[in-house]
PDB file of C-alpha atoms and ligand atoms in Angstrom:
ATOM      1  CA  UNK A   1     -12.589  46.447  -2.217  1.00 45.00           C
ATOM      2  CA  UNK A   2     -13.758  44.330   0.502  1.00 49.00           C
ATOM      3  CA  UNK A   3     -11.199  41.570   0.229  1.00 51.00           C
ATOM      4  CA  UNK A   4      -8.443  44.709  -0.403  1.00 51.00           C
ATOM      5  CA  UNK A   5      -9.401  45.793   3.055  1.00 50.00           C
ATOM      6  CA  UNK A   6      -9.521  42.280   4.914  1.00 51.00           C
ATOM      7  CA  UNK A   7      -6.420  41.397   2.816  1.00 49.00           C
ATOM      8  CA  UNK A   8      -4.681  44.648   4.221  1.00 51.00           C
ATOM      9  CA  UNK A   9      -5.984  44.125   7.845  1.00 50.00           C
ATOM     10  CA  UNK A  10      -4.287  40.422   7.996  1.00 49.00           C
ATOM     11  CA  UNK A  11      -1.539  41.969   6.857  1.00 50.00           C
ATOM     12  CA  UNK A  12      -0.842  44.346   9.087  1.00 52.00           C
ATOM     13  CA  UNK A  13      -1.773  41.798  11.954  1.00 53.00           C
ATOM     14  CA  UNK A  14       1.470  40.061  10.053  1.00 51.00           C
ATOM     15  CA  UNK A  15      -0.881  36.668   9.406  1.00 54.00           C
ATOM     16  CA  UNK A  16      -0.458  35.143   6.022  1.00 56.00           C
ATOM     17  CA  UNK A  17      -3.570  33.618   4.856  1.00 69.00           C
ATOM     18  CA  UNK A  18      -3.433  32.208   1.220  1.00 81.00           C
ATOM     19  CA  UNK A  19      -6.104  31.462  -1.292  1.00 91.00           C
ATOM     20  CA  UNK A  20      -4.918  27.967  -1.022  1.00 94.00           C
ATOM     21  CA  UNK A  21      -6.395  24.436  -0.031  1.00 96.00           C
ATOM     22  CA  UNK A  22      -3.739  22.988   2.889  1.00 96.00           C
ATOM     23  CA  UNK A  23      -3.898  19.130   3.117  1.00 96.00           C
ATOM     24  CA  UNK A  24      -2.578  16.936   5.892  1.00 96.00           C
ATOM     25  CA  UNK A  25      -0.996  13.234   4.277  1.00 95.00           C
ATOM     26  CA  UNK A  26      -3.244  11.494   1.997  1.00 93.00           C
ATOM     27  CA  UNK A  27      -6.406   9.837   1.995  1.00 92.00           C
ATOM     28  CA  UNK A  28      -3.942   6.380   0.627  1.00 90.00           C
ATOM     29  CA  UNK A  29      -1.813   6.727   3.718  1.00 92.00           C
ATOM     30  CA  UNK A  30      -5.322   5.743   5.634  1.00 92.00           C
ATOM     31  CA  UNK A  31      -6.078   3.088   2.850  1.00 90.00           C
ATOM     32  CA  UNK A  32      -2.513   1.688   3.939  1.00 90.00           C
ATOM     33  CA  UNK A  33      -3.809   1.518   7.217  1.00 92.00           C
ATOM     34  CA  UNK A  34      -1.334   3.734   9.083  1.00 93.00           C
ATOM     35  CA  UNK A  35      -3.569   6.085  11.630  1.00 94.00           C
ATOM     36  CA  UNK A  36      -0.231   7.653  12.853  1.00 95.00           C
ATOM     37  CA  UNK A  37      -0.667  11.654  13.908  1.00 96.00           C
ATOM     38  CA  UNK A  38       1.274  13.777  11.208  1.00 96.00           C
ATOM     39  CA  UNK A  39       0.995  16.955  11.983  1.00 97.00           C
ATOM     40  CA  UNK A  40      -0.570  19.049  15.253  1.00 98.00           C
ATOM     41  CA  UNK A  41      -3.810  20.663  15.333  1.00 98.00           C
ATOM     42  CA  UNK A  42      -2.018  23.377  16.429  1.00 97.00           C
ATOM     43  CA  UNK A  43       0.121  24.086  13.577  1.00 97.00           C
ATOM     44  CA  UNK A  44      -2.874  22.924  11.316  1.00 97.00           C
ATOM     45  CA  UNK A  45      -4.850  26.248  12.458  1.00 97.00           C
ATOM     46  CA  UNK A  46      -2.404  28.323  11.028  1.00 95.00           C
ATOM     47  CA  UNK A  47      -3.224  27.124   7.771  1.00 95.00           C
ATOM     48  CA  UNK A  48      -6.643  27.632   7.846  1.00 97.00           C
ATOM     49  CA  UNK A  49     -10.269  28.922  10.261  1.00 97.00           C
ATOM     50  CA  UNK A  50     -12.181  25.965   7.980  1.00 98.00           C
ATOM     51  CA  UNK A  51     -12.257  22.439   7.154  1.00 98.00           C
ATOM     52  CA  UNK A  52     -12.280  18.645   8.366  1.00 98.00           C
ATOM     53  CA  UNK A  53     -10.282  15.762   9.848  1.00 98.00           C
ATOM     54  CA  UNK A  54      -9.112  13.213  12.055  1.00 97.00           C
ATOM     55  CA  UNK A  55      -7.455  12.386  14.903  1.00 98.00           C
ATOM     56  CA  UNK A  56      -4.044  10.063  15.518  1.00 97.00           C
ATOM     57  CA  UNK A  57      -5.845   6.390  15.558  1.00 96.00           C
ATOM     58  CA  UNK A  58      -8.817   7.824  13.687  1.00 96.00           C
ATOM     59  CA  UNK A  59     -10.152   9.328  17.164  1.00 97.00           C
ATOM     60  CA  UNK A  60     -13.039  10.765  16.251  1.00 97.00           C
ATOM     61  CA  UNK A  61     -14.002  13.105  13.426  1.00 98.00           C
ATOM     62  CA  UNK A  62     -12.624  16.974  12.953  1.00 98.00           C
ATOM     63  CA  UNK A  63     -14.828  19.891  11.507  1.00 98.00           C
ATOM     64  CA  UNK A  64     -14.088  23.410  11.884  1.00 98.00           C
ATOM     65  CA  UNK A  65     -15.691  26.914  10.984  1.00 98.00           C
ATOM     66  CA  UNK A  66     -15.104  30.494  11.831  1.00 97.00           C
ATOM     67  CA  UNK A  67     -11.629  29.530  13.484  1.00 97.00           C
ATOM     68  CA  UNK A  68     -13.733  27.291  15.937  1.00 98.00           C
ATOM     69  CA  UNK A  69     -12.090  23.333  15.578  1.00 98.00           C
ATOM     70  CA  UNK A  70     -13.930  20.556  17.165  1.00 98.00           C
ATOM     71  CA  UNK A  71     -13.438  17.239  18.036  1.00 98.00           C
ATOM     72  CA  UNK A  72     -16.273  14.591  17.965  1.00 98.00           C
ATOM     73  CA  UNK A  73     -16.233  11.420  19.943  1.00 97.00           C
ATOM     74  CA  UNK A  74     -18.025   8.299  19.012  1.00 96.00           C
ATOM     75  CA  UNK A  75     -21.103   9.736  21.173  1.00 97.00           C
ATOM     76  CA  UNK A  76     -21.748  12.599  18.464  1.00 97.00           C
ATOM     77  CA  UNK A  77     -20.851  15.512  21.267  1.00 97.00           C
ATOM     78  CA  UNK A  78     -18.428  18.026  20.316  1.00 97.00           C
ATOM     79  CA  UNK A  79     -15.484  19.607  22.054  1.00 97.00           C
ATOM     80  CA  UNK A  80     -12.335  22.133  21.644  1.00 98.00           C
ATOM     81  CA  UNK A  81      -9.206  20.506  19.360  1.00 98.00           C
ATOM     82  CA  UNK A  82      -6.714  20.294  22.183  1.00 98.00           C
ATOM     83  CA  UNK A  83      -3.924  21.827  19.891  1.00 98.00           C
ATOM     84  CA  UNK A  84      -1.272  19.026  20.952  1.00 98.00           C
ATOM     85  CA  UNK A  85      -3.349  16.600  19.281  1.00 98.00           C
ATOM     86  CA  UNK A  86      -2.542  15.634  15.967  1.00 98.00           C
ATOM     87  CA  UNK A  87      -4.000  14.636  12.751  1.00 98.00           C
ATOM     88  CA  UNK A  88      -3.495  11.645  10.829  1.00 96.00           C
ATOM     89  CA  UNK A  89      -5.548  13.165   7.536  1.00 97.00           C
ATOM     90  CA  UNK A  90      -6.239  17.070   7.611  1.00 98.00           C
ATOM     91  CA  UNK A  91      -7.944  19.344   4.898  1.00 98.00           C
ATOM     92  CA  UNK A  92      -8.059  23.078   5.829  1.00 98.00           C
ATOM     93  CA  UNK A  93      -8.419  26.731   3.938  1.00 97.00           C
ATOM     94  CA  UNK A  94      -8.919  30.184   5.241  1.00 97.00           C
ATOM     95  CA  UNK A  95     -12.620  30.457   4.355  1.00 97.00           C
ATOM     96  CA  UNK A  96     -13.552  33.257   1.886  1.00 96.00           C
ATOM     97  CA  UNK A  97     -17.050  33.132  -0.049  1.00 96.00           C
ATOM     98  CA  UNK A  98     -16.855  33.463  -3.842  1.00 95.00           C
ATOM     99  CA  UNK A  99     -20.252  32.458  -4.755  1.00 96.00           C
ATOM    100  CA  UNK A 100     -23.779  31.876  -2.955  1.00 97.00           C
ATOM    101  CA  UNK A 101     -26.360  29.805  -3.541  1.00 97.00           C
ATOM    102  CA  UNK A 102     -29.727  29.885  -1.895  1.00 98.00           C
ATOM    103  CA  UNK A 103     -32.496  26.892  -2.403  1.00 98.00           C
ATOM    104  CA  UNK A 104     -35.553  26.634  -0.165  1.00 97.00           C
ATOM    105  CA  UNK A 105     -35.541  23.015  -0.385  1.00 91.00           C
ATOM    106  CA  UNK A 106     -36.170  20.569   0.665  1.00 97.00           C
ATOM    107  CA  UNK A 107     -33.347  18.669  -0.756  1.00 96.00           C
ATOM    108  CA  UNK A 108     -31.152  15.989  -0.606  1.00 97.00           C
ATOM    109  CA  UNK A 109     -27.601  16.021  -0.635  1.00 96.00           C
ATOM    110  CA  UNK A 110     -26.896  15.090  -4.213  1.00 96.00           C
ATOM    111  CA  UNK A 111     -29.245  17.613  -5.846  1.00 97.00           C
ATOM    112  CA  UNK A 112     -27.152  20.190  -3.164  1.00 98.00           C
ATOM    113  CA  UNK A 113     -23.967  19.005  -4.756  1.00 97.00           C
ATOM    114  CA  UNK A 114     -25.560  19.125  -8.132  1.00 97.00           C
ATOM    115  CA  UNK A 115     -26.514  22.976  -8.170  1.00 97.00           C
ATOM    116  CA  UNK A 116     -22.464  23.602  -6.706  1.00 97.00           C
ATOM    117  CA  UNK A 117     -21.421  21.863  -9.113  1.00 96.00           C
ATOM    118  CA  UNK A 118     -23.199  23.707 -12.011  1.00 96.00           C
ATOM    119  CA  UNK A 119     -21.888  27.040 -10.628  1.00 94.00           C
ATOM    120  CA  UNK A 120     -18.536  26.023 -11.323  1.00 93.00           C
ATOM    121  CA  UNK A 121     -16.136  27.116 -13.377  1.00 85.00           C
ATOM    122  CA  UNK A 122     -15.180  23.420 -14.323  1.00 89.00           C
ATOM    123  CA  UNK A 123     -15.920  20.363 -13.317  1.00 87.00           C
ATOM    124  CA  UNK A 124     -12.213  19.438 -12.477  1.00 89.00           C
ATOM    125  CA  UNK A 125     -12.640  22.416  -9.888  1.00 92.00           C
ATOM    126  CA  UNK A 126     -11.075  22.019  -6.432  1.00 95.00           C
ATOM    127  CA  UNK A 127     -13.402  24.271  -3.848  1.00 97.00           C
ATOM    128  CA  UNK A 128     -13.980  24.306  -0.080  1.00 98.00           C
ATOM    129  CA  UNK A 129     -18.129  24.790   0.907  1.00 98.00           C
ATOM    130  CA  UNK A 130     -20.341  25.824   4.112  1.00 98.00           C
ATOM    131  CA  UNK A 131     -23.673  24.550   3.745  1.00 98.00           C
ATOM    132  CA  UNK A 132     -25.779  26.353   6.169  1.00 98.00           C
ATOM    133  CA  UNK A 133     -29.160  24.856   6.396  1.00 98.00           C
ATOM    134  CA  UNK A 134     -31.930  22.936   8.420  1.00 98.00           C
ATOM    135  CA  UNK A 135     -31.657  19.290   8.360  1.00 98.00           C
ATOM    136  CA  UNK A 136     -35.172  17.612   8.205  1.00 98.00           C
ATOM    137  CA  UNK A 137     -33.382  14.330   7.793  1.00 97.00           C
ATOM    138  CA  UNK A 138     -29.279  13.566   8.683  1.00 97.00           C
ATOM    139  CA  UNK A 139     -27.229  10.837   8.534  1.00 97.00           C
ATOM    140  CA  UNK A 140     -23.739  11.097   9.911  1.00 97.00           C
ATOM    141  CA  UNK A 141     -20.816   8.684  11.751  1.00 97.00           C
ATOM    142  CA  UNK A 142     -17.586   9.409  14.202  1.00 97.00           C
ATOM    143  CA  UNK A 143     -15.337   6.503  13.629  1.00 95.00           C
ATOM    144  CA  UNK A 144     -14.142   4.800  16.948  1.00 95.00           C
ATOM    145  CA  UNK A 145     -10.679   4.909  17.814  1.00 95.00           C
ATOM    146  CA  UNK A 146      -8.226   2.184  16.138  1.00 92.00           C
ATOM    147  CA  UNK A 147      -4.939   0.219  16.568  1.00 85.00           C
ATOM    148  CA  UNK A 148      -2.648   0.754  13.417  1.00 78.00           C
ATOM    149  CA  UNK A 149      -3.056  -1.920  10.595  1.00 85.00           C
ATOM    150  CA  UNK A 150      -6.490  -2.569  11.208  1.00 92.00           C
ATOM    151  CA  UNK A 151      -8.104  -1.991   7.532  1.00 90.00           C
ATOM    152  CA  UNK A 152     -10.113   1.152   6.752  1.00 90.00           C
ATOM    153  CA  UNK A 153     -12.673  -0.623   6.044  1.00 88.00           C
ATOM    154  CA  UNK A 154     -12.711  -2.816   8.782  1.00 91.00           C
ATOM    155  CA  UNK A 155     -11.985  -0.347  11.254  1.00 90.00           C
ATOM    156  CA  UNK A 156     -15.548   1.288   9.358  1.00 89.00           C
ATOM    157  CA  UNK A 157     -17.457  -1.355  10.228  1.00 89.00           C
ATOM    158  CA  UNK A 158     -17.168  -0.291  14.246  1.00 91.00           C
ATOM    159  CA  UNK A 159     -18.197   3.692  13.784  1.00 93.00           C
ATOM    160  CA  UNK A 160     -21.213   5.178  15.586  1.00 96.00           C
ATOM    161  CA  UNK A 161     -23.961   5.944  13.559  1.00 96.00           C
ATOM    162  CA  UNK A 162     -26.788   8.673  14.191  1.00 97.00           C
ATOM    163  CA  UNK A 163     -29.584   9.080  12.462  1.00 97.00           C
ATOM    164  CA  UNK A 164     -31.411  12.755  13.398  1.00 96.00           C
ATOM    165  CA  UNK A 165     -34.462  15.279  12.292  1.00 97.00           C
ATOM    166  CA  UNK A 166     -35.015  18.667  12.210  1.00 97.00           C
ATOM    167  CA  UNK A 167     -32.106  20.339  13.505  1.00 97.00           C
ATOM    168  CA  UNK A 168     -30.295  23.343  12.051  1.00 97.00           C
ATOM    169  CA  UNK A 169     -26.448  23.235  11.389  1.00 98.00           C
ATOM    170  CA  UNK A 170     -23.827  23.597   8.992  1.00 98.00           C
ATOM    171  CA  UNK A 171     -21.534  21.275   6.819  1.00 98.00           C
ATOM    172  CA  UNK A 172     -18.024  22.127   5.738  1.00 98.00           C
ATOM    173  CA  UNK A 173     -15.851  20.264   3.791  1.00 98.00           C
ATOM    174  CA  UNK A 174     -14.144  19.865   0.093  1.00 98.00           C
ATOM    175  CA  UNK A 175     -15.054  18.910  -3.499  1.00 97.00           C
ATOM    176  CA  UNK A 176     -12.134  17.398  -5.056  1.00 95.00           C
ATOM    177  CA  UNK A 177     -11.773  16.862  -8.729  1.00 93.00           C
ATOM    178  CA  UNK A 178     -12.654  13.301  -9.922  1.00 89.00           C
ATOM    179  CA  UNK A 179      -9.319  12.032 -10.158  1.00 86.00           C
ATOM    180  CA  UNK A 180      -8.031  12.959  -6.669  1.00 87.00           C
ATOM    181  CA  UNK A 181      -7.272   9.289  -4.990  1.00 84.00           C
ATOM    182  CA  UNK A 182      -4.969   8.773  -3.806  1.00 85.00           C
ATOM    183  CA  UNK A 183      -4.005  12.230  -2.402  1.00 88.00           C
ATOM    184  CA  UNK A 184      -7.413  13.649  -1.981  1.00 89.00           C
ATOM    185  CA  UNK A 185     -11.220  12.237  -1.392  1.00 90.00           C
ATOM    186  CA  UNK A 186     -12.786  12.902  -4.966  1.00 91.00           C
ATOM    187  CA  UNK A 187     -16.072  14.302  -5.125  1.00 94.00           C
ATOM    188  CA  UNK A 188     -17.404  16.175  -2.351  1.00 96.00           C
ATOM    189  CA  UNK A 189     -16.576  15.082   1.358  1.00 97.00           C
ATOM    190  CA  UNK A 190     -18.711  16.663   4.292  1.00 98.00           C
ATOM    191  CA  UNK A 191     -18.387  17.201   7.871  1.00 98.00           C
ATOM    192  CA  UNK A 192     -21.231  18.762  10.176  1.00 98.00           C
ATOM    193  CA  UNK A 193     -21.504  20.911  13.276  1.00 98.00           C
ATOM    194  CA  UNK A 194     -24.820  21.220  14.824  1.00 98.00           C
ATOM    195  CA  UNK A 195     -25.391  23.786  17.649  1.00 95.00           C
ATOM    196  CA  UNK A 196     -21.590  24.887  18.447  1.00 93.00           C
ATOM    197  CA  UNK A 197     -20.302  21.484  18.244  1.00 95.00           C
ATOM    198  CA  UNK A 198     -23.331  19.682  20.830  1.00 96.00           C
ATOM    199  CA  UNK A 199     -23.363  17.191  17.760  1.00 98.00           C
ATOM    200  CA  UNK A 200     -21.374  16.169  14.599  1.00 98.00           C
ATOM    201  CA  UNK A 201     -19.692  14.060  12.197  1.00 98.00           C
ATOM    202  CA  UNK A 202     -18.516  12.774   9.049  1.00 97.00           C
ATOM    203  CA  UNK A 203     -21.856  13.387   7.019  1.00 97.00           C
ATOM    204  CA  UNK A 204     -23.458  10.590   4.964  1.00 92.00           C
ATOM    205  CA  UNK A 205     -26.491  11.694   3.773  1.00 96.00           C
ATOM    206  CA  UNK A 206     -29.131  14.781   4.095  1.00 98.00           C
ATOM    207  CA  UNK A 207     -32.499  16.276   3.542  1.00 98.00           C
ATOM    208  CA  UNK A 208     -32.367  19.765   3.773  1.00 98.00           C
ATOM    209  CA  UNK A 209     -33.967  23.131   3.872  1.00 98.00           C
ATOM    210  CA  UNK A 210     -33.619  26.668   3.943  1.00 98.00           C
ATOM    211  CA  UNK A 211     -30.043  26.275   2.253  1.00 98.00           C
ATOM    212  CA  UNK A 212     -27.620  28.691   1.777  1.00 98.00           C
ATOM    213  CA  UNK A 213     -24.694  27.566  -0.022  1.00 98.00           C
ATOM    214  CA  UNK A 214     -21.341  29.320   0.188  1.00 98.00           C
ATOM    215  CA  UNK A 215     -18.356  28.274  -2.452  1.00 97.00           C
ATOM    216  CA  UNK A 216     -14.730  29.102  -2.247  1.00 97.00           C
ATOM    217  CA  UNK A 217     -13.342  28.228  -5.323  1.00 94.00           C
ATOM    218  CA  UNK A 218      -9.091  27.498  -5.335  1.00 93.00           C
ATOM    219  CA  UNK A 219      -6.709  26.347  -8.211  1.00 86.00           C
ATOM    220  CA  UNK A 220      -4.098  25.938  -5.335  1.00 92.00           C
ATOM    221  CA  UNK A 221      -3.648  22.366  -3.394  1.00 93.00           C
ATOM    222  CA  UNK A 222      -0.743  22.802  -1.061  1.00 93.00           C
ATOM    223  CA  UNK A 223       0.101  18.992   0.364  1.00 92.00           C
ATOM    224  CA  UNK A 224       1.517  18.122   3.536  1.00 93.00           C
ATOM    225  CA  UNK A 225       2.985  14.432   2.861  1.00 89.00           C
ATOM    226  CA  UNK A 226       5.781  12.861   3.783  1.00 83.00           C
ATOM    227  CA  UNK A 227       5.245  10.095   0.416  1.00 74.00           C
ATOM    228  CA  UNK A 228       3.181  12.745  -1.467  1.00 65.00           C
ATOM    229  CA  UNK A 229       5.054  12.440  -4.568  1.00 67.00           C
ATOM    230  CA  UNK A 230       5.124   9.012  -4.944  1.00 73.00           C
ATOM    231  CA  UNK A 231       0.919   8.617  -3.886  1.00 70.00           C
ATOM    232  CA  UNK A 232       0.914  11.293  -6.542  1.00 68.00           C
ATOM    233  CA  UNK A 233       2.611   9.442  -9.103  1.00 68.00           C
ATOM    234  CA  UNK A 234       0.941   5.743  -7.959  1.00 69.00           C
ATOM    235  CA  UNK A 235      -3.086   6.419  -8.844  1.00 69.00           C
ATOM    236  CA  UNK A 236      -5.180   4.061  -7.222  1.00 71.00           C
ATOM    237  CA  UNK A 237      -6.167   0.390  -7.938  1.00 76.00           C
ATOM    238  CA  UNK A 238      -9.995  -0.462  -8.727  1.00 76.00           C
ATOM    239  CA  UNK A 239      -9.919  -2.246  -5.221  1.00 77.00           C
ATOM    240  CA  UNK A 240      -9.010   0.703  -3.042  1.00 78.00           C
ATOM    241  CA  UNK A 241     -11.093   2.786  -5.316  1.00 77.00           C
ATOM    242  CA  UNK A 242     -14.141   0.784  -4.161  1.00 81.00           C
ATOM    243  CA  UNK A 243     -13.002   0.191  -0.593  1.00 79.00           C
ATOM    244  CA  UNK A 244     -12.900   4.111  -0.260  1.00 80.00           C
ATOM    245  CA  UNK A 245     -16.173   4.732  -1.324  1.00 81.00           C
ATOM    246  CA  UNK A 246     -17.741   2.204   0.797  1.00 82.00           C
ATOM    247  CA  UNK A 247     -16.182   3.813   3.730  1.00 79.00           C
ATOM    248  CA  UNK A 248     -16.766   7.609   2.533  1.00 80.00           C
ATOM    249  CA  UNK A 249     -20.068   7.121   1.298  1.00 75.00           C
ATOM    250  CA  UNK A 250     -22.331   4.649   3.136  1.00 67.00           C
ATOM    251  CA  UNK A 251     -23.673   3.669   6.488  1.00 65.00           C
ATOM    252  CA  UNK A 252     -22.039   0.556   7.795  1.00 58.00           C
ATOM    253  CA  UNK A 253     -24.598  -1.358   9.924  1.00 51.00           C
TER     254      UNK A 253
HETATM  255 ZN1   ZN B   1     -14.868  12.475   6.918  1.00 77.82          ZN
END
């Protein structure tokens, strides 16, 4: 009855907001080293109050919640996504809780994806997730801004780093199914926003405590890509494979 009523009320404010996933190019166009901006932030927050991102050159990292889209500079601060910025890579959804979890913790970050992932209905599931929580440990980078053709993995090597404890926050992101690359990050990709956006990231790796776990599960992937179709088509070689997931996954210094 609920989502009758809030479906009704967006309705009648004439806003269409679909149970759908909305992604920006593909994590390959990045792979192939081309940082150019896509598609405006501006036009990207019609598609969704939620989700994560990056900016044209790879400016920074993108995390949003509650309608609220921040940008974070290599110095971890956050500020408002000037809409006439664009994004290069962009995944967004209009946030609505299916499930929630709660854990007391502490925990880290796999055991966190581990209980999502046994609340799902299967394990190819595509699903957006808000992890609030407080961090007793957090690991998280903002890549630095780069000049096209410089390799993703390369361009990794120069990102800023933090390392912080015992702060309160909330990650947002995506778990895509296993076989995603090369449209989509598979597995579950996480950005954070600490204290209104004073501090945030791509996140690497967590402790965490007090955990409340919301899960919006989708079968719908609607993709934004100029070469979608043929990255679709493509799959992925074992190199890029591996040259993602050392850039996704792990610090770099
Ligand atoms: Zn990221």
């Amino acid at each position: 009855m609920k989502r009758l009523v809030q479906h009704l009320h967006t309705y009648l404010q004439g806003r269409c907001t679909p149970d759908e996933v909305f992604q920006v190019e593909t994590i390959g166009r990045l792979l192939d080293a081309d940082y150019s901006g896509a598609m405006r932030y501006g036009e990207i927050m019609r598609h969704g109050d939620f989700g994560l991102g990056t900016f044209t050159g790879l400016d920074g990292e993108m995390a949003a919640v509650d309608g609220l889209y921040y940008r974070f500079g290599p110095d971890g601060s956050g500020d408002a996504v000037d809409p006439e910025s664009q994004a290069p890579f962009a995944v967004v959804k209009h946030f609505q809780t299916d499930i929630t979890i709660r854990l007391d913790g502490p925990c880290d970050l796999e055991a966190v994806q581990a209980a999502i992932d046994a609340e799902l209905p299967e394990q190819d599931a595509l699903c957006a997730v808000k992890i609030s929580a407080r961090f007793d440990d957090l690991q998280f980078r903002v890549m630095r801004r780069q000049t096209d053709g410089t390799d993703l993995d390369t361009a990794s090597k120069s990102q800023a780093e933090f390392h912080e404890q015992g702060l309160e926050g909330v990650l947002v992101g995506f778990r895509f199914p296993a076989d995603s690359a090369p449209v989509g990050v598979p597995g579950y990709h996480l950005h954070l926003i600490i204290d209104n956006g004073r501090l945030g990231g791509h996140c690497h790796g967590a402790v965490l405590s007090d955990i409340t776990i919301e899960i919006d599960d989708t079968d719908h992937l609607h993709l934004a890509a100029e070469d979608g179709m043929t990255r679709l088509t493509a799959g992925m070689s074992a190199d890029d494979r591996e040259r993602l997931d050392r850039v996704e996954r792990e610090r770099r210094t």
